[in-house]
PDB file of C-alpha atoms in Angstrom:
ATOM      1  CA  ALA A 155      56.747  91.671  84.113  1.00  0.00           C
ATOM      2  CA  LEU A 156      60.262  92.793  83.198  1.00  0.00           C
ATOM      3  CA  LYS A 157      60.968  89.487  81.440  1.00  0.00           C
ATOM      4  CA  SER A 158      58.131  90.109  78.965  1.00  0.00           C
ATOM      5  CA  ARG A 159      59.159  93.742  78.420  1.00  0.00           C
ATOM      6  CA  TRP A 160      62.548  92.657  77.143  1.00  0.00           C
ATOM      7  CA  ARG A 161      60.677  91.096  74.224  1.00  0.00           C
ATOM      8  CA  VAL A 162      60.254  94.592  72.788  1.00  0.00           C
ATOM      9  CA  ILE A 163      63.750  93.971  71.376  1.00  0.00           C
ATOM     10  CA  TYR A 164      62.145  91.608  68.869  1.00  0.00           C
ATOM     11  CA  GLU A 165      59.971  94.436  67.570  1.00  0.00           C
ATOM     12  CA  TYR A 166      63.100  96.457  66.812  1.00  0.00           C
ATOM     13  CA  MET A 167      64.749  93.438  65.172  1.00  0.00           C
ATOM     14  CA  ASN A 168      61.686  92.940  63.013  1.00  0.00           C
ATOM     15  CA  GLU A 169      61.749  96.602  61.947  1.00  0.00           C
ATOM     16  CA  GLN A 170      65.405  96.173  60.955  1.00  0.00           C
ATOM     17  CA  ASP A 171      64.639  92.989  58.954  1.00  0.00           C
ATOM     18  CA  MET A 172      66.768  90.970  61.337  1.00  0.00           C
ATOM     19  CA  LEU A 173      64.178  88.209  61.762  1.00  0.00           C
ATOM     20  CA  GLU A 174      63.264  85.553  59.242  1.00  0.00           C
ATOM     21  CA  PRO A 175      59.530  85.039  58.623  1.00  0.00           C
ATOM     22  CA  ALA A 176      59.740  81.686  60.358  1.00  0.00           C
ATOM     23  CA  GLU A 177      61.277  83.409  63.375  1.00  0.00           C
ATOM     24  CA  SER A 178      58.469  85.887  63.784  1.00  0.00           C
ATOM     25  CA  LYS A 179      57.756  86.247  67.477  1.00  0.00           C
ATOM     26  CA  SER A 180      54.954  87.887  69.359  1.00  0.00           C
ATOM     27  CA  CYS A 181      56.274  90.990  71.065  1.00  0.00           C
ATOM     28  CA  PRO A 182      54.975  94.161  72.676  1.00  0.00           C
ATOM     29  CA  SER A 183      55.317  97.556  71.038  1.00  0.00           C
ATOM     30  CA  PHE A 184      57.589 100.099  72.676  1.00  0.00           C
ATOM     31  CA  ASN A 185      55.897 102.525  75.051  1.00  0.00           C
ATOM     32  CA  ASP A 186      57.797 105.235  76.968  1.00  0.00           C
ATOM     33  CA  SER A 187      55.830 104.966  80.183  1.00  0.00           C
ATOM     34  CA  LYS A 188      55.464 101.194  80.110  1.00  0.00           C
ATOM     35  CA  HIS A 189      59.121 100.507  79.349  1.00  0.00           C
ATOM     36  CA  ASN A 190      60.799 103.125  81.567  1.00  0.00           C
ATOM     37  CA  ILE A 191      62.379 100.420  83.755  1.00  0.00           C
ATOM     38  CA  LEU A 192      63.669  98.665  80.647  1.00  0.00           C
ATOM     39  CA  CYS A 193      65.274 101.937  79.513  1.00  0.00           C
ATOM     40  CA  SER A 194      67.089 102.148  82.835  1.00  0.00           C
ATOM     41  CA  GLU A 195      68.288  98.544  82.462  1.00  0.00           C
ATOM     42  CA  LEU A 196      69.554  99.272  78.954  1.00  0.00           C
ATOM     43  CA  LYS A 197      71.488 102.313  80.177  1.00  0.00           C
ATOM     44  CA  GLN A 198      73.215 100.191  82.820  1.00  0.00           C
ATOM     45  CA  LEU A 199      74.026  97.586  80.187  1.00  0.00           C
ATOM     46  CA  TYR A 200      75.470 100.304  77.946  1.00  0.00           C
ATOM     47  CA  VAL A 201      77.744 101.542  80.757  1.00  0.00           C
ATOM     48  CA  ALA A 202      78.983  98.016  81.489  1.00  0.00           C
ATOM     49  CA  ILE A 203      79.794  97.396  77.825  1.00  0.00           C
ATOM     50  CA  THR A 204      81.504 100.711  77.080  1.00  0.00           C
ATOM     51  CA  ARG A 205      83.719 100.563  80.174  1.00  0.00           C
ATOM     52  CA  THR A 206      85.103  97.141  79.331  1.00  0.00           C
ATOM     53  CA  ARG A 207      88.834  97.205  78.544  1.00  0.00           C
ATOM     54  CA  GLN A 208      89.348  93.849  76.855  1.00  0.00           C
ATOM     55  CA  ARG A 209      86.670  91.190  77.308  1.00  0.00           C
ATOM     56  CA  LEU A 210      83.166  91.333  78.700  1.00  0.00           C
ATOM     57  CA  TRP A 211      81.731  88.189  80.288  1.00  0.00           C
ATOM     58  CA  ILE A 212      78.001  88.099  80.951  1.00  0.00           C
ATOM     59  CA  CYS A 213      76.745  85.309  83.188  1.00  0.00           C
ATOM     60  CA  GLU A 214      72.999  84.700  83.167  1.00  0.00           C
ATOM     61  CA  ASN A 215      71.013  81.942  84.814  1.00  0.00           C
ATOM     62  CA  THR A 216      67.558  83.178  83.777  1.00  0.00           C
ATOM     63  CA  GLU A 217      67.307  82.647  80.047  1.00  0.00           C
ATOM     64  CA  GLU A 218      63.857  84.165  79.647  1.00  0.00           C
ATOM     65  CA  TYR A 219      65.206  87.578  80.700  1.00  0.00           C
ATOM     66  CA  CYS A 220      68.328  87.629  78.548  1.00  0.00           C
ATOM     67  CA  ARG A 221      67.199  85.711  75.467  1.00  0.00           C
ATOM     68  CA  PRO A 222      65.875  88.700  73.428  1.00  0.00           C
ATOM     69  CA  MET A 223      69.041  90.729  73.950  1.00  0.00           C
ATOM     70  CA  PHE A 224      71.275  87.731  73.260  1.00  0.00           C
ATOM     71  CA  ASP A 225      69.313  86.919  70.104  1.00  0.00           C
ATOM     72  CA  TYR A 226      69.956  90.470  68.910  1.00  0.00           C
ATOM     73  CA  TRP A 227      73.694  90.286  69.665  1.00  0.00           C
ATOM     74  CA  LYS A 228      73.926  86.835  68.117  1.00  0.00           C
ATOM     75  CA  ARG A 229      72.309  88.039  64.898  1.00  0.00           C
ATOM     76  CA  LYS A 230      74.856  90.893  64.813  1.00  0.00           C
ATOM     77  CA  CYS A 231      77.694  88.364  65.407  1.00  0.00           C
ATOM     78  CA  LEU A 232      78.774  90.231  68.529  1.00  0.00           C
ATOM     79  CA  VAL A 233      78.760  87.441  71.106  1.00  0.00           C
ATOM     80  CA  GLN A 234      79.816  83.864  71.713  1.00  0.00           C
ATOM     81  CA  PHE A 235      77.878  81.485  73.928  1.00  0.00           C
ATOM     82  CA  LYS A 236      79.820  79.318  76.367  1.00  0.00           C
ATOM     83  CA  GLU A 237      78.809  76.741  78.941  1.00  0.00           C
ATOM     84  CA  LEU A 238      80.056  77.392  82.455  1.00  0.00           C
ATOM     85  CA  ASP A 239      82.757  74.723  82.735  1.00  0.00           C
ATOM     86  CA  ASP A 240      86.515  74.339  83.222  1.00  0.00           C
ATOM     87  CA  SER A 241      87.346  75.425  79.676  1.00  0.00           C
ATOM     88  CA  LEU A 242      85.498  78.699  80.245  1.00  0.00           C
ATOM     89  CA  ALA A 243      87.321  79.274  83.510  1.00  0.00           C
ATOM     90  CA  ARG A 244      90.652  78.809  81.714  1.00  0.00           C
ATOM     91  CA  ALA A 245      89.633  81.206  78.968  1.00  0.00           C
ATOM     92  CA  MET A 246      88.788  83.864  81.542  1.00  0.00           C
ATOM     93  CA  LYS A 247      92.287  83.715  83.031  1.00  0.00           C
ATOM     94  CA  VAL A 248      93.878  86.196  80.644  1.00  0.00           C
ATOM     95  CA  ALA A 249      96.886  87.630  82.446  1.00  0.00           C
ATOM     96  CA  SER A 250      97.581  91.332  81.964  1.00  0.00           C
ATOM     97  CA  SER A 251     101.080  92.228  80.810  1.00  0.00           C
ATOM     98  CA  PRO A 252     103.362  94.456  82.931  1.00  0.00           C
ATOM     99  CA  GLU A 253     102.796  97.250  80.404  1.00  0.00           C
ATOM    100  CA  GLU A 254      99.025  96.954  80.832  1.00  0.00           C
ATOM    101  CA  TRP A 255      99.339  97.023  84.642  1.00  0.00           C
ATOM    102  CA  LYS A 256     101.571 100.098  84.432  1.00  0.00           C
ATOM    103  CA  SER A 257      99.214 101.867  82.037  1.00  0.00           C
ATOM    104  CA  ARG A 258      96.272 101.110  84.306  1.00  0.00           C
ATOM    105  CA  GLY A 259      98.287 102.278  87.313  1.00  0.00           C
ATOM    106  CA  LYS A 260      99.130 105.612  85.714  1.00  0.00           C
ATOM    107  CA  LYS A 261      95.500 106.215  84.853  1.00  0.00           C
ATOM    108  CA  LEU A 262      94.507 105.554  88.475  1.00  0.00           C
ATOM    109  CA  TYR A 263      97.425 107.664  89.754  1.00  0.00           C
ATOM    110  CA  TYR A 264      96.332 110.712  87.772  1.00  0.00           C
ATOM    111  CA  GLN A 265      92.810 110.161  89.075  1.00  0.00           C
ATOM    112  CA  ASN A 266      94.305 110.383  92.610  1.00  0.00           C
ATOM    113  CA  ASN A 267      93.365 106.761  93.307  1.00  0.00           C
ATOM    114  CA  TYR A 268      96.771 106.064  94.828  1.00  0.00           C
ATOM    115  CA  GLU A 269      95.983 102.840  96.680  1.00  0.00           C
ATOM    116  CA  MET A 270      94.774 101.011  93.582  1.00  0.00           C
ATOM    117  CA  ALA A 271      97.516 102.604  91.474  1.00  0.00           C
ATOM    118  CA  THR A 272     100.176 101.334  93.876  1.00  0.00           C
ATOM    119  CA  MET A 273      98.803  97.805  93.544  1.00  0.00           C
ATOM    120  CA  CYS A 274      98.924  98.054  89.743  1.00  0.00           C
ATOM    121  CA  PHE A 275     102.535  99.246  89.758  1.00  0.00           C
ATOM    122  CA  GLU A 276     103.429  96.395  92.108  1.00  0.00           C
ATOM    123  CA  ARG A 277     101.896  93.940  89.625  1.00  0.00           C
ATOM    124  CA  ALA A 278     103.823  95.675  86.834  1.00  0.00           C
ATOM    125  CA  GLY A 279     107.078  95.237  88.742  1.00  0.00           C
ATOM    126  CA  ASP A 280     107.792  98.975  88.537  1.00  0.00           C
ATOM    127  CA  SER A 281     109.283  99.865  91.921  1.00  0.00           C
ATOM    128  CA  TYR A 282     109.780 103.560  91.095  1.00  0.00           C
ATOM    129  CA  TRP A 283     106.133 104.193  90.259  1.00  0.00           C
ATOM    130  CA  GLU A 284     105.022 101.932  93.091  1.00  0.00           C
ATOM    131  CA  LYS A 285     106.957 104.032  95.629  1.00  0.00           C
ATOM    132  CA  LYS A 286     105.930 107.286  93.977  1.00  0.00           C
ATOM    133  CA  SER A 287     102.256 106.321  94.161  1.00  0.00           C
ATOM    134  CA  LYS A 288     102.564 105.050  97.730  1.00  0.00           C
ATOM    135  CA  ALA A 289     104.219 108.292  98.839  1.00  0.00           C
ATOM    136  CA  ALA A 290     101.560 110.386  97.110  1.00  0.00           C
ATOM    137  CA  GLY A 291      98.860 108.361  98.878  1.00  0.00           C
ATOM    138  CA  LEU A 292     100.567 108.798 102.247  1.00  0.00           C
ATOM    139  CA  ARG A 293     100.856 112.540 101.674  1.00  0.00           C
ATOM    140  CA  GLU A 294      97.155 112.755 100.840  1.00  0.00           C
ATOM    141  CA  THR A 295      96.295 110.706 103.958  1.00  0.00           C
ATOM    142  CA  ALA A 296      98.449 112.997 106.104  1.00  0.00           C
ATOM    143  CA  HIS A 297      96.657 116.088 104.844  1.00  0.00           C
ATOM    144  CA  ARG A 298      93.311 114.435 105.542  1.00  0.00           C
ATOM    145  CA  LEU A 299      94.374 113.496 109.092  1.00  0.00           C
ATOM    146  CA  HIS A 300      95.979 116.832 109.934  1.00  0.00           C
ATOM    147  CA  ASP A 301      93.048 118.370 111.818  1.00  0.00           C
ATOM    148  CA  LEU A 302      91.856 115.093 113.355  1.00  0.00           C
ATOM    149  CA  ASN A 303      95.129 113.645 114.606  1.00  0.00           C
ATOM    150  CA  PRO A 304      98.182 115.868 113.987  1.00  0.00           C
ATOM    151  CA  GLU A 305     100.625 113.390 115.531  1.00  0.00           C
ATOM    152  CA  ASP A 306      99.580 110.525 113.262  1.00  0.00           C
ATOM    153  CA  ALA A 307      99.420 112.903 110.305  1.00  0.00           C
ATOM    154  CA  ASN A 308     103.019 113.974 110.859  1.00  0.00           C
ATOM    155  CA  ALA A 309     104.208 110.362 111.118  1.00  0.00           C
ATOM    156  CA  VAL A 310     102.499 109.510 107.837  1.00  0.00           C
ATOM    157  CA  LEU A 311     103.824 112.642 106.131  1.00  0.00           C
ATOM    158  CA  ARG A 312     107.366 111.881 107.289  1.00  0.00           C
ATOM    159  CA  GLU A 313     107.106 108.397 105.779  1.00  0.00           C
ATOM    160  CA  ALA A 314     105.978 109.985 102.515  1.00  0.00           C
ATOM    161  CA  ALA A 315     108.914 112.410 102.635  1.00  0.00           C
ATOM    162  CA  GLU A 316     111.415 109.595 103.189  1.00  0.00           C
ATOM    163  CA  ILE A 317     110.018 107.643 100.229  1.00  0.00           C
ATOM    164  CA  PHE A 318     110.055 110.703  97.962  1.00  0.00           C
ATOM    165  CA  GLU A 319     113.687 111.331  98.896  1.00  0.00           C
ATOM    166  CA  SER A 320     114.641 107.674  98.322  1.00  0.00           C
ATOM    167  CA  ILE A 321     113.439 107.788  94.704  1.00  0.00           C
ATOM    168  CA  GLY A 322     115.011 111.129  93.885  1.00  0.00           C
ATOM    169  CA  MET A 323     111.876 113.281  94.114  1.00  0.00           C
ATOM    170  CA  ALA A 324     113.734 115.908  96.114  1.00  0.00           C
ATOM    171  CA  GLU A 325     111.274 118.745  95.579  1.00  0.00           C
ATOM    172  CA  SER A 326     108.313 116.689  96.826  1.00  0.00           C
ATOM    173  CA  ALA A 327     110.386 115.439  99.764  1.00  0.00           C
ATOM    174  CA  ALA A 328     111.506 118.970 100.639  1.00  0.00           C
ATOM    175  CA  GLN A 329     107.926 120.235 100.595  1.00  0.00           C
ATOM    176  CA  CYS A 330     106.876 117.437 102.958  1.00  0.00           C
ATOM    177  CA  PHE A 331     109.750 118.164 105.367  1.00  0.00           C
ATOM    178  CA  SER A 332     108.873 121.865 105.217  1.00  0.00           C
ATOM    179  CA  ASP A 333     105.240 121.074 106.064  1.00  0.00           C
ATOM    180  CA  LEU A 334     106.558 119.040 109.016  1.00  0.00           C
ATOM    181  CA  GLY A 335     108.545 122.025 110.264  1.00  0.00           C
ATOM    182  CA  ASP A 336     111.833 120.277 109.515  1.00  0.00           C
ATOM    183  CA  TYR A 337     113.068 123.356 107.683  1.00  0.00           C
ATOM    184  CA  GLU A 338     116.783 122.611 107.838  1.00  0.00           C
ATOM    185  CA  ARG A 339     116.370 119.239 106.118  1.00  0.00           C
ATOM    186  CA  ALA A 340     114.031 120.801 103.570  1.00  0.00           C
ATOM    187  CA  GLY A 341     116.553 123.564 102.922  1.00  0.00           C
ATOM    188  CA  LYS A 342     119.362 121.073 102.347  1.00  0.00           C
ATOM    189  CA  LEU A 343     117.259 119.182  99.815  1.00  0.00           C
ATOM    190  CA  TYR A 344     116.362 122.357  97.939  1.00  0.00           C
ATOM    191  CA  LEU A 345     120.027 123.384  97.982  1.00  0.00           C
ATOM    192  CA  GLU A 346     121.668 120.076  97.084  1.00  0.00           C
ATOM    193  CA  LYS A 347     119.142 118.223  94.943  1.00  0.00           C
ATOM    194  CA  CYS A 348     116.902 120.778  93.273  1.00  0.00           C
ATOM    195  CA  GLU A 349     117.367 123.394  90.571  1.00  0.00           C
ATOM    196  CA  GLU A 350     119.034 126.788  90.936  1.00  0.00           C
ATOM    197  CA  THR A 351     115.555 128.289  90.752  1.00  0.00           C
ATOM    198  CA  ASP A 352     114.849 126.680  94.146  1.00  0.00           C
ATOM    199  CA  LEU A 353     117.567 128.679  95.935  1.00  0.00           C
ATOM    200  CA  LYS A 354     114.986 131.168  97.203  1.00  0.00           C
ATOM    201  CA  ARG A 355     113.024 128.359  98.834  1.00  0.00           C
ATOM    202  CA  ALA A 356     116.237 126.889 100.234  1.00  0.00           C
ATOM    203  CA  GLY A 357     117.139 130.235 101.772  1.00  0.00           C
ATOM    204  CA  ASP A 358     113.640 130.656 103.193  1.00  0.00           C
ATOM    205  CA  CYS A 359     113.845 127.217 104.824  1.00  0.00           C
ATOM    206  CA  PHE A 360     117.245 127.931 106.399  1.00  0.00           C
ATOM    207  CA  TYR A 361     115.872 131.234 107.661  1.00  0.00           C
ATOM    208  CA  LEU A 362     112.864 129.493 109.254  1.00  0.00           C
ATOM    209  CA  ALA A 363     115.231 126.917 110.771  1.00  0.00           C
ATOM    210  CA  GLY A 364     117.236 129.713 112.383  1.00  0.00           C
ATOM    211  CA  CYS A 365     120.302 128.954 110.246  1.00  0.00           C
ATOM    212  CA  HIS A 366     120.861 132.613 109.442  1.00  0.00           C
ATOM    213  CA  GLU A 367     124.394 132.361 108.089  1.00  0.00           C
ATOM    214  CA  MET A 368     123.476 129.515 105.730  1.00  0.00           C
ATOM    215  CA  ALA A 369     120.352 131.406 104.637  1.00  0.00           C
ATOM    216  CA  ALA A 370     122.448 134.501 103.875  1.00  0.00           C
ATOM    217  CA  GLN A 371     124.918 132.480 101.806  1.00  0.00           C
ATOM    218  CA  VAL A 372     122.140 130.829  99.809  1.00  0.00           C
ATOM    219  CA  TYR A 373     120.345 134.140  99.195  1.00  0.00           C
ATOM    220  CA  ALA A 374     123.628 135.663  98.010  1.00  0.00           C
ATOM    221  CA  ARG A 375     124.273 132.709  95.696  1.00  0.00           C
ATOM    222  CA  GLY A 376     120.861 133.187  94.129  1.00  0.00           C
ATOM    223  CA  SER A 377     121.335 136.972  93.863  1.00  0.00           C
ATOM    224  CA  PHE A 378     118.508 137.623  96.319  1.00  0.00           C
ATOM    225  CA  PHE A 379     120.455 140.510  97.816  1.00  0.00           C
ATOM    226  CA  SER A 380     117.543 142.181  99.594  1.00  0.00           C
ATOM    227  CA  ASP A 381     116.763 138.937 101.437  1.00  0.00           C
ATOM    228  CA  CYS A 382     120.458 138.442 102.131  1.00  0.00           C
ATOM    229  CA  LEU A 383     120.863 141.890 103.706  1.00  0.00           C
ATOM    230  CA  ASN A 384     117.644 141.440 105.682  1.00  0.00           C
ATOM    231  CA  ILE A 385     118.749 138.118 107.194  1.00  0.00           C
ATOM    232  CA  CYS A 386     122.208 139.511 107.947  1.00  0.00           C
ATOM    233  CA  ALA A 387     120.636 142.381 109.848  1.00  0.00           C
ATOM    234  CA  LYS A 388     118.260 140.104 111.755  1.00  0.00           C
ATOM    235  CA  GLY A 389     120.985 137.593 112.564  1.00  0.00           C
ATOM    236  CA  GLY A 390     123.622 140.155 113.431  1.00  0.00           C
ATOM    237  CA  LEU A 391     125.845 138.910 110.621  1.00  0.00           C
ATOM    238  CA  PHE A 392     127.513 142.220 109.990  1.00  0.00           C
ATOM    239  CA  ASP A 393     130.731 140.743 108.601  1.00  0.00           C
ATOM    240  CA  THR A 394     128.747 138.600 106.158  1.00  0.00           C
ATOM    241  CA  GLY A 395     126.508 141.471 105.136  1.00  0.00           C
TER     242      GLY A 395
END
């Protein structure tokens, strides 16, 4: 039985002189084939411990299973034993600070887990990152929906674009509007809110929107003279050219 196999921990403790003579316990010797399930259990325990951020609470109601492992931890002064009562419940209520929520949110954001990241930023009280994460999540959802339901995808992407624009992320907003085919609005964002290096993209958007004169002016401003002459010829803007 698994409960008896855990007692192999006592053999290790004995080898490490962690047991007093009076504490000598009968225990099985380790065997690869016999204890393969135990090895799997230990790996899962290792993952749970190493992924803990602050405190790890282990609740057990079957003492015969956990006792060998707890005896080992107790001898190493690694654990505290608590009864499940109101005082324990109060101790478990350790509120995370806004900085901790924000840090956790950023980690989730850069892992593209936007929904959970948005919740963390909300808890942190950081409206900028909350909106940024929400917009990024909406944009990802829109791309996922594009082939299945283009109409819904466009509605979601437009919401993302509006949020990006509201928090000053003009380049991201412009790209969303461009993907929506709203080239004139995208061009205006590239022109008014972005860097001089984005003038080429602004001109391209005005060209796609059919705003040939505006496109020509933007190309000329950015010294993209070949594009400027080309759009003047296509738009019949001979005076401008």
